[in-house]
mmCIF file of C-alpha atoms and ligand atoms in Angstrom:
data_model
loop_
_atom_site.group_PDB
_atom_site.id
_atom_site.type_symbol
_atom_site.label_atom_id
_atom_site.label_comp_id
_atom_site.label_asym_id
_atom_site.label_seq_id
_atom_site.Cartn_x
_atom_site.Cartn_y
_atom_site.Cartn_z
ATOM 1 C CA MET A 1 102.143 109.836 64.220
ATOM 2 C CA LYS A 2 104.994 107.768 62.851
ATOM 3 C CA GLU A 3 107.470 109.811 64.867
ATOM 4 C CA ARG A 4 105.601 109.064 68.112
ATOM 5 C CA HIS A 5 105.657 105.328 67.432
ATOM 6 C CA ARG A 6 109.357 105.441 66.942
ATOM 7 C CA ALA A 7 109.844 107.350 70.175
ATOM 8 C CA LEU A 8 107.781 104.733 72.031
ATOM 9 C CA ARG A 9 109.824 101.914 70.571
ATOM 10 C CA LEU A 10 113.024 103.620 71.598
ATOM 11 C CA TYR A 11 111.880 104.304 75.160
ATOM 12 C CA PRO A 12 112.874 100.872 76.608
ATOM 13 C CA ALA A 13 116.291 101.213 75.002
ATOM 14 C CA PHE A 14 116.637 104.633 76.623
ATOM 15 C CA LEU A 15 115.765 103.158 80.059
ATOM 16 C CA ALA A 16 118.286 100.358 79.619
ATOM 17 C CA LEU A 17 120.943 102.917 78.777
ATOM 18 C CA VAL A 18 120.087 104.947 81.893
ATOM 19 C CA ALA A 19 120.358 101.803 84.026
ATOM 20 C CA MET A 20 123.697 100.884 82.427
ATOM 21 C CA LEU A 21 125.125 104.296 83.206
ATOM 22 C CA GLY A 22 124.205 103.741 86.833
ATOM 23 C CA PHE A 23 122.025 106.810 86.983
ATOM 24 C CA SER A 24 119.486 106.549 89.782
ATOM 25 C CA PRO A 25 117.068 109.125 91.113
ATOM 26 C CA ALA A 26 117.568 110.461 94.666
ATOM 27 C CA TRP A 27 114.759 108.374 96.188
ATOM 28 C CA ALA A 28 116.247 105.050 95.022
ATOM 29 C CA GLY A 29 118.414 104.720 98.179
ATOM 30 C CA GLU A 30 115.337 105.059 100.391
ATOM 31 C CA GLU A 31 113.506 102.362 98.447
ATOM 32 C CA ASP A 32 116.527 100.051 98.494
ATOM 33 C CA GLY A 33 117.016 100.483 102.249
ATOM 34 C CA MET A 34 113.417 99.584 103.022
ATOM 35 C CA THR A 35 113.544 96.623 100.638
ATOM 36 C CA LEU A 36 116.693 95.383 102.379
ATOM 37 C CA LEU A 37 114.992 95.621 105.791
ATOM 38 C CA LYS A 38 111.897 93.817 104.522
ATOM 39 C CA ASN A 39 113.877 91.037 102.855
ATOM 40 C CA ARG A 40 116.566 90.391 105.440
ATOM 41 C CA CYS A 41 115.310 91.656 108.789
ATOM 42 C CA ALA A 42 111.510 91.444 108.941
ATOM 43 C CA SER A 43 111.454 87.679 109.575
ATOM 44 C CA CYS A 44 112.724 88.420 113.113
ATOM 45 C CA HIS A 45 112.166 92.157 113.717
ATOM 46 C CA ASN A 46 108.892 94.090 113.804
ATOM 47 C CA LEU A 47 109.349 97.079 111.465
ATOM 48 C CA THR A 48 105.813 98.427 111.532
ATOM 49 C CA GLY A 49 104.488 98.105 115.110
ATOM 50 C CA PRO A 50 102.637 97.898 117.346
ATOM 51 C CA ALA A 51 104.607 96.335 120.241
ATOM 52 C CA PRO A 52 103.390 92.998 121.679
ATOM 53 C CA ALA A 53 100.030 93.417 123.419
ATOM 54 C CA SER A 54 100.217 90.327 125.655
ATOM 55 C CA ILE A 55 102.845 88.667 127.852
ATOM 56 C CA HIS A 56 102.664 85.615 125.608
ATOM 57 C CA ALA A 57 103.395 87.668 122.488
ATOM 58 C CA LEU A 58 106.270 89.364 124.335
ATOM 59 C CA TRP A 59 107.860 86.025 125.212
ATOM 60 C CA GLU A 60 107.425 84.821 121.641
ATOM 61 C CA ARG A 61 109.177 87.888 120.220
ATOM 62 C CA LYS A 62 112.224 86.746 118.259
ATOM 63 C CA ALA A 63 114.087 90.063 118.248
ATOM 64 C CA PRO A 64 113.791 93.638 119.534
ATOM 65 C CA ASP A 65 111.201 95.869 117.855
ATOM 66 C CA LEU A 66 112.677 98.222 115.276
ATOM 67 C CA PHE A 67 109.635 100.302 114.337
ATOM 68 C CA TYR A 68 110.945 103.200 116.443
ATOM 69 C CA ALA A 69 114.627 102.610 115.627
ATOM 70 C CA GLY A 70 115.054 106.235 114.503
ATOM 71 C CA ASN A 71 113.919 107.454 117.920
ATOM 72 C CA LYS A 72 116.201 105.037 119.733
ATOM 73 C CA PHE A 73 119.586 104.546 118.077
ATOM 74 C CA ARG A 74 122.542 106.647 117.090
ATOM 75 C CA ARG A 75 123.110 106.289 113.343
ATOM 76 C CA LYS A 76 126.870 105.963 113.727
ATOM 77 C CA TRP A 77 126.505 103.078 116.180
ATOM 78 C CA LEU A 78 124.016 101.328 113.853
ATOM 79 C CA ILE A 79 126.369 101.497 110.889
ATOM 80 C CA SER A 80 129.256 99.976 112.798
ATOM 81 C CA TRP A 81 127.245 97.407 114.813
ATOM 82 C CA LEU A 82 125.475 96.095 111.698
ATOM 83 C CA GLN A 83 128.879 95.262 110.206
ATOM 84 C CA LYS A 84 130.254 93.717 113.400
ATOM 85 C CA PRO A 85 127.338 92.778 115.639
ATOM 86 C CA VAL A 86 128.129 91.829 119.238
ATOM 87 C CA ARG A 87 125.743 90.695 121.956
ATOM 88 C CA ILE A 88 123.670 93.407 123.681
ATOM 89 C CA ARG A 89 121.286 91.280 125.734
ATOM 90 C CA PRO A 90 123.598 88.873 127.598
ATOM 91 C CA ALA A 91 120.987 86.107 127.435
ATOM 92 C CA GLY A 92 119.438 87.047 124.082
ATOM 93 C CA GLU A 93 115.758 87.418 123.304
ATOM 94 C CA PHE A 94 113.796 85.982 125.178
ATOM 95 C CA TYR A 95 116.283 85.768 128.072
ATOM 96 C CA ALA A 96 114.631 82.961 130.026
ATOM 97 C CA ASP A 97 115.070 80.633 127.032
ATOM 98 C CA HIS A 98 118.849 81.008 127.233
ATOM 99 C CA ILE A 99 119.553 80.678 130.945
ATOM 100 C CA LYS A 100 120.667 77.590 132.850
ATOM 101 C CA PRO A 101 121.222 77.111 136.569
ATOM 102 C CA GLY A 102 124.875 77.542 137.629
ATOM 103 C CA PRO A 103 126.726 76.587 140.828
ATOM 104 C CA LYS A 104 126.007 79.934 142.512
ATOM 105 C CA ARG A 105 123.571 81.740 140.241
ATOM 106 C CA ASP A 106 121.928 81.502 136.815
ATOM 107 C CA MET A 107 124.270 81.458 133.837
ATOM 108 C CA VAL A 108 123.875 82.173 130.137
ATOM 109 C CA ASP A 109 123.614 79.008 128.047
ATOM 110 C CA GLU A 110 125.857 80.180 125.183
ATOM 111 C CA SER A 111 125.182 77.058 123.132
ATOM 112 C CA THR A 112 121.599 78.206 122.491
ATOM 113 C CA LEU A 113 122.543 81.689 121.219
ATOM 114 C CA LYS A 114 123.255 82.328 117.556
ATOM 115 C CA PRO A 115 125.426 85.160 116.180
ATOM 116 C CA HIS A 116 123.606 88.056 114.485
ATOM 117 C CA LEU A 117 123.893 88.379 110.716
ATOM 118 C CA ALA A 118 126.464 90.933 109.557
ATOM 119 C CA LEU A 119 126.113 93.376 106.645
ATOM 120 C CA SER A 120 128.651 94.850 104.230
ATOM 121 C CA ALA A 121 129.607 98.502 104.804
ATOM 122 C CA ALA A 122 127.340 99.658 101.958
ATOM 123 C CA ASP A 123 124.342 97.613 103.141
ATOM 124 C CA ALA A 124 124.898 98.675 106.761
ATOM 125 C CA THR A 125 124.676 102.340 105.733
ATOM 126 C CA LEU A 126 121.585 101.670 103.619
ATOM 127 C CA ALA A 127 119.930 99.735 106.475
ATOM 128 C CA ALA A 128 120.905 102.334 109.101
ATOM 129 C CA ASP A 129 119.441 105.167 107.020
ATOM 130 C CA ALA A 130 116.218 103.215 106.510
ATOM 131 C CA LEU A 131 116.064 102.437 110.255
ATOM 132 C CA MET A 132 116.615 106.096 111.155
ATOM 133 C CA ARG A 133 113.443 106.918 109.184
ATOM 134 C CA LEU A 134 111.330 104.639 111.441
ATOM 135 C CA ARG A 135 110.186 107.088 114.109
ATOM 136 C CA ALA A 136 106.840 105.932 115.448
ATOM 137 C CA HIS A 137 107.453 107.649 118.803
ATOM 138 C CA ASP A 138 108.441 111.208 117.928
ATOM 139 C CA ASP A 139 105.657 112.121 120.398
ATOM 140 C CA LEU A 140 107.487 110.572 123.387
ATOM 141 C CA ILE A 141 110.857 112.023 122.360
ATOM 142 C CA ALA A 142 109.378 115.519 122.027
ATOM 143 C CA LYS A 143 108.530 115.475 125.750
ATOM 144 C CA GLU A 144 112.163 115.023 126.830
ATOM 145 C CA HIS A 145 114.889 117.543 127.389
ATOM 146 C CA VAL A 146 118.314 116.370 128.502
ATOM 147 C CA PRO A 147 120.658 119.220 129.432
ATOM 148 C CA ALA A 148 124.373 118.597 128.902
ATOM 149 C CA GLY A 149 126.198 117.690 132.089
ATOM 150 C CA THR A 150 128.278 115.130 133.929
ATOM 151 C CA ILE A 151 128.106 113.009 137.061
ATOM 152 C CA SER A 152 130.863 111.116 138.836
ATOM 153 C CA THR A 153 130.606 107.386 138.219
ATOM 154 C CA SER A 154 130.606 106.765 142.001
ATOM 155 C CA MET A 155 127.534 108.993 142.465
ATOM 156 C CA GLY A 156 125.961 107.525 139.311
ATOM 157 C CA SER A 157 126.425 103.976 140.478
ATOM 158 C CA LEU A 158 124.925 104.829 143.867
ATOM 159 C CA VAL A 159 121.769 106.079 142.135
ATOM 160 C CA PHE A 160 121.688 103.239 139.592
ATOM 161 C CA ASP A 161 122.455 100.380 141.924
ATOM 162 C CA LYS A 162 121.707 101.284 145.553
ATOM 163 C CA PHE A 163 118.845 103.775 145.226
ATOM 164 C CA LEU A 164 116.981 102.328 142.253
ATOM 165 C CA GLY A 165 118.073 98.693 141.919
ATOM 166 C CA CYS A 166 118.657 98.887 138.158
ATOM 167 C CA MET A 167 121.624 96.509 138.357
ATOM 168 C CA ALA A 168 119.340 93.552 139.099
ATOM 169 C CA CYS A 169 118.629 93.408 135.359
ATOM 170 C CA HIS A 170 121.376 95.405 133.646
ATOM 171 C CA ARG A 171 125.128 95.019 133.361
ATOM 172 C CA VAL A 172 127.291 98.079 133.966
ATOM 173 C CA LYS A 173 130.505 96.259 133.013
ATOM 174 C CA PRO A 174 131.128 93.099 131.030
ATOM 175 C CA ASP A 175 130.115 90.241 133.333
ATOM 176 C CA PHE A 176 128.819 92.455 136.129
ATOM 177 C CA GLY A 177 125.080 92.922 136.676
ATOM 178 C CA GLY A 178 121.783 91.264 135.764
ATOM 179 C CA LEU A 179 120.930 89.189 132.717
ATOM 180 C CA SER A 180 117.323 89.983 131.865
ATOM 181 C CA GLY A 181 117.879 93.440 130.317
ATOM 182 C CA PRO A 182 120.302 94.881 127.743
ATOM 183 C CA GLU A 183 123.841 95.697 128.891
ATOM 184 C CA LEU A 184 124.072 99.397 129.637
ATOM 185 C CA TYR A 185 127.809 100.124 129.574
ATOM 186 C CA THR A 186 127.420 100.674 125.816
ATOM 187 C CA ALA A 187 124.113 102.567 126.080
ATOM 188 C CA GLY A 188 125.716 105.993 125.631
ATOM 189 C CA ASP A 189 127.147 104.955 122.243
ATOM 190 C CA ARG A 190 124.063 103.044 121.180
ATOM 191 C CA LEU A 191 121.121 105.124 122.332
ATOM 192 C CA ARG A 192 119.936 108.697 121.929
ATOM 193 C CA PRO A 193 119.911 110.592 125.258
ATOM 194 C CA ARG A 194 116.253 111.557 124.997
ATOM 195 C CA PHE A 195 115.323 107.926 124.347
ATOM 196 C CA ILE A 196 117.179 106.836 127.497
ATOM 197 C CA ALA A 197 115.346 109.491 129.520
ATOM 198 C CA SER A 198 111.962 108.579 128.080
ATOM 199 C CA TYR A 199 112.461 104.823 128.528
ATOM 200 C CA ILE A 200 113.429 105.250 132.198
ATOM 201 C CA ARG A 201 110.436 107.572 132.722
ATOM 202 C CA SER A 202 108.034 104.992 131.335
ATOM 203 C CA PRO A 203 109.241 101.696 129.855
ATOM 204 C CA GLN A 204 105.619 100.739 129.159
ATOM 205 C CA ALA A 205 105.039 103.806 126.983
ATOM 206 C CA TRP A 206 107.497 102.147 124.555
ATOM 207 C CA ASP A 207 106.708 98.501 125.163
ATOM 208 C CA PRO A 208 103.434 98.008 127.079
ATOM 209 C CA LYS A 209 104.170 94.495 128.414
ATOM 210 C CA ILE A 210 107.903 94.806 129.174
ATOM 211 C CA TRP A 211 109.047 93.589 132.618
ATOM 212 C CA MET A 212 111.207 96.616 133.407
ATOM 213 C CA PRO A 213 109.313 98.280 136.272
ATOM 214 C CA ASN A 214 108.257 101.920 136.163
ATOM 215 C CA LYS A 215 110.028 103.180 139.278
ATOM 216 C CA HIS A 216 108.562 106.698 138.976
ATOM 217 C CA VAL A 217 112.073 108.087 138.870
ATOM 218 C CA SER A 218 112.234 111.855 139.521
ATOM 219 C CA GLU A 219 113.324 114.271 136.792
ATOM 220 C CA THR A 220 116.638 114.976 138.578
ATOM 221 C CA ARG A 221 117.431 111.277 138.891
ATOM 222 C CA ILE A 222 116.503 110.605 135.250
ATOM 223 C CA ILE A 223 119.011 113.227 134.087
ATOM 224 C CA GLN A 224 121.637 111.815 136.490
ATOM 225 C CA LEU A 225 121.065 108.333 135.052
ATOM 226 C CA VAL A 226 121.436 109.556 131.458
ATOM 227 C CA HIS A 227 124.719 111.269 132.373
ATOM 228 C CA TYR A 228 125.882 108.161 134.241
ATOM 229 C CA LEU A 229 125.217 105.878 131.251
ATOM 230 C CA GLN A 230 127.019 108.346 128.979
ATOM 231 C CA ALA A 231 129.997 108.298 131.362
ATOM 232 C CA LEU A 232 130.046 104.479 131.361
ATOM 233 C CA SER A 233 130.244 104.412 127.564
ATOM 234 C CA LYS A 234 133.217 106.725 127.615
ATOM 235 C CA GLY A 235 134.998 103.982 129.508
ATOM 236 C CA GLU A 236 135.399 106.013 132.699
ATOM 237 C CA SER A 237 134.518 103.103 134.924
ATOM 238 C CA HIS A 238 136.176 100.248 133.040
ATOM 239 C CA GLU A 239 139.071 99.960 135.436
HETATM 240 C C1 HEC B 301 117.321 85.450 112.861
HETATM 241 C C2 HEC B 301 116.696 86.602 113.441
HETATM 242 C C3 HEC B 301 117.246 87.990 113.108
HETATM 243 C C4 HEC B 301 117.410 88.549 111.849
HETATM 244 C C5 HEC B 301 117.109 87.955 110.490
HETATM 245 C C6 HEC B 301 117.901 89.901 112.092
HETATM 246 N N1 HEC B 301 118.028 90.134 113.434
HETATM 247 FE FE1 HEC B 301 118.589 91.875 114.292
HETATM 248 N N2 HEC B 301 118.479 91.008 116.126
HETATM 249 C C7 HEC B 301 118.078 89.718 116.391
HETATM 250 C C8 HEC B 301 118.193 89.454 117.816
HETATM 251 C C9 HEC B 301 117.859 88.149 118.528
HETATM 252 C C10 HEC B 301 118.698 90.647 118.400
HETATM 253 C C11 HEC B 301 119.058 90.881 119.857
HETATM 254 C C12 HEC B 301 120.543 90.728 119.998
HETATM 255 C C13 HEC B 301 121.087 91.096 121.344
HETATM 256 O O1 HEC B 301 120.415 91.762 122.115
HETATM 257 O O2 HEC B 301 122.239 90.726 121.637
HETATM 258 C C14 HEC B 301 118.851 91.593 117.308
HETATM 259 C C15 HEC B 301 119.288 92.903 117.487
HETATM 260 C C16 HEC B 301 119.311 93.867 116.509
HETATM 261 C C17 HEC B 301 119.570 95.262 116.736
HETATM 262 C C18 HEC B 301 119.756 95.921 118.097
HETATM 263 C C19 HEC B 301 118.353 96.145 118.639
HETATM 264 C C20 HEC B 301 118.239 96.601 120.057
HETATM 265 O O3 HEC B 301 117.134 97.039 120.428
HETATM 266 O O4 HEC B 301 119.181 96.489 120.833
HETATM 267 C C21 HEC B 301 119.495 95.885 115.519
HETATM 268 C C22 HEC B 301 119.663 97.357 115.232
HETATM 269 C C23 HEC B 301 119.229 94.864 114.532
HETATM 270 N N3 HEC B 301 119.114 93.650 115.163
HETATM 271 C C24 HEC B 301 119.090 95.094 113.179
HETATM 272 C C25 HEC B 301 118.871 94.103 112.238
HETATM 273 C C26 HEC B 301 118.839 94.344 110.815
HETATM 274 C C27 HEC B 301 119.025 95.700 110.155
HETATM 275 C C28 HEC B 301 118.593 93.135 110.222
HETATM 276 C C29 HEC B 301 118.492 92.833 108.754
HETATM 277 C C30 HEC B 301 119.612 93.259 107.931
HETATM 278 C C31 HEC B 301 118.461 92.143 111.285
HETATM 279 N N4 HEC B 301 118.652 92.767 112.472
HETATM 280 C C32 HEC B 301 118.177 90.796 111.068
HETATM 281 C C33 HEC B 301 117.625 88.807 115.452
HETATM 282 C C34 HEC B 301 117.642 88.985 114.088
HETATM 283 C C1 HEC B 302 113.251 93.736 136.284
HETATM 284 C C2 HEC B 302 114.337 94.036 135.374
HETATM 285 C C3 HEC B 302 114.695 95.491 135.114
HETATM 286 C C4 HEC B 302 114.975 96.494 136.026
HETATM 287 C C5 HEC B 302 114.934 96.425 137.533
HETATM 288 C C6 HEC B 302 115.361 97.643 135.231
HETATM 289 N N1 HEC B 302 115.317 97.362 133.888
HETATM 290 FE FE1 HEC B 302 115.839 98.608 132.383
HETATM 291 N N2 HEC B 302 115.216 97.232 131.023
HETATM 292 C C7 HEC B 302 114.759 95.967 131.332
HETATM 293 C C8 HEC B 302 114.281 95.361 130.108
HETATM 294 C C9 HEC B 302 113.684 93.967 130.025
HETATM 295 C C10 HEC B 302 114.482 96.303 129.073
HETATM 296 C C11 HEC B 302 114.096 96.240 127.594
HETATM 297 C C12 HEC B 302 114.706 95.101 126.901
HETATM 298 C C13 HEC B 302 114.539 95.073 125.417
HETATM 299 O O1 HEC B 302 114.225 96.082 124.776
HETATM 300 O O2 HEC B 302 114.761 93.995 124.909
HETATM 301 C C14 HEC B 302 115.090 97.453 129.691
HETATM 302 C C15 HEC B 302 115.504 98.576 128.971
HETATM 303 C C16 HEC B 302 116.187 99.636 129.520
HETATM 304 C C17 HEC B 302 116.763 100.713 128.764
HETATM 305 C C18 HEC B 302 116.782 100.804 127.241
HETATM 306 C C19 HEC B 302 117.974 99.978 126.836
HETATM 307 C C20 HEC B 302 118.001 99.440 125.464
HETATM 308 O O3 HEC B 302 119.062 99.021 125.028
HETATM 309 O O4 HEC B 302 116.955 99.417 124.829
HETATM 310 C C21 HEC B 302 117.346 101.559 129.670
HETATM 311 C C22 HEC B 302 118.105 102.840 129.355
HETATM 312 C C23 HEC B 302 117.092 101.008 130.990
HETATM 313 N N3 HEC B 302 116.397 99.856 130.848
HETATM 314 C C24 HEC B 302 117.509 101.598 132.164
HETATM 315 C C25 HEC B 302 117.119 101.140 133.419
HETATM 316 C C26 HEC B 302 117.319 101.892 134.635
HETATM 317 C C27 HEC B 302 117.997 103.232 134.731
HETATM 318 C C28 HEC B 302 116.777 101.142 135.648
HETATM 319 C C29 HEC B 302 116.647 101.515 137.103
HETATM 320 C C30 HEC B 302 115.814 102.693 137.356
HETATM 321 C C31 HEC B 302 116.277 99.905 135.057
HETATM 322 N N4 HEC B 302 116.485 99.957 133.704
HETATM 323 C C32 HEC B 302 115.708 98.870 135.773
HETATM 324 C C33 HEC B 302 114.731 95.377 132.582
HETATM 325 C C34 HEC B 302 114.915 96.051 133.777
#
């Protein structure tokens, strides 16, 4: 009996020693990553879903949804972007709040856009790993198959711009293309191929109220577009 009491009294000391030695169980990283996201990201980003269910809620959204981040992003890109974030949506979120009329066409009002917070290398890895575990749309990804392949950027741009009108909202080079959607010349580095395919197939399956139209793009064209965006990221059309 006495022995047990002593053991109980010593237990906190034992825990303190373990903490001092820096020993942590394998799951501690997962917990820390999620805590970091909740503390530093959740005030702007939705980490749990669902996506906005009304146009009003969409316009009020402060930042892109991250509850399917693991279906969407490449881990390597996340780790580097979180340390050195650069603009992805030329006019931010929500774009119409950051646009002013220019002499010829609408321009981005830079003065209203704030830089994104940056993380240390260790926190960026922790956050990226936690984000990669958020995979609310494994179902949509499972439906896609993107065979390896290439397309010339001239053919790709014909499909993207002339046939399907994607350039009205997306940039394919810095300063060239529309302002209301994310730039796409970095999409190949940023996004997983099957996400790109699925999003083009049905933007509303991911984000029910989003203004990107469903153009009922054929399977062949979807694959061509994925290959085109991958080619753009490799810098093949940055003359
Ligand atoms: C003050 C609000 C705010 C906070 C806090 C914030 N973000 Fe963001 N985040 C944004 C906005 C706005 C964008 C869109 C930037 C753009 O498109 O150029 C963004 C974009 C992103 C993107 C790219 C998303 C996409 O779909 O393109 C990732 C990833 C991201 N944030 C992660 C994080 C993480 C991780 C944290 C916490 C460590 C965080 N953010 C904290 C506002 C915020
Ligand atoms: C009317 C404007 C509009 C048109 C036209 C349009 N998009 Fe989009 N696109 C958007 C918006 C808005 C988003 C989502 C923005 C967000 O998540 O903040 C988007 C998202 C995307 C994404 C995911 C990018 C990312 O970073 O999350 C891809 C890929 C894409 N569009 C490709 C295309 C292709 C290919 C076409 C032509 C078939 C096209 N878009 C036509 C507005 C448009």
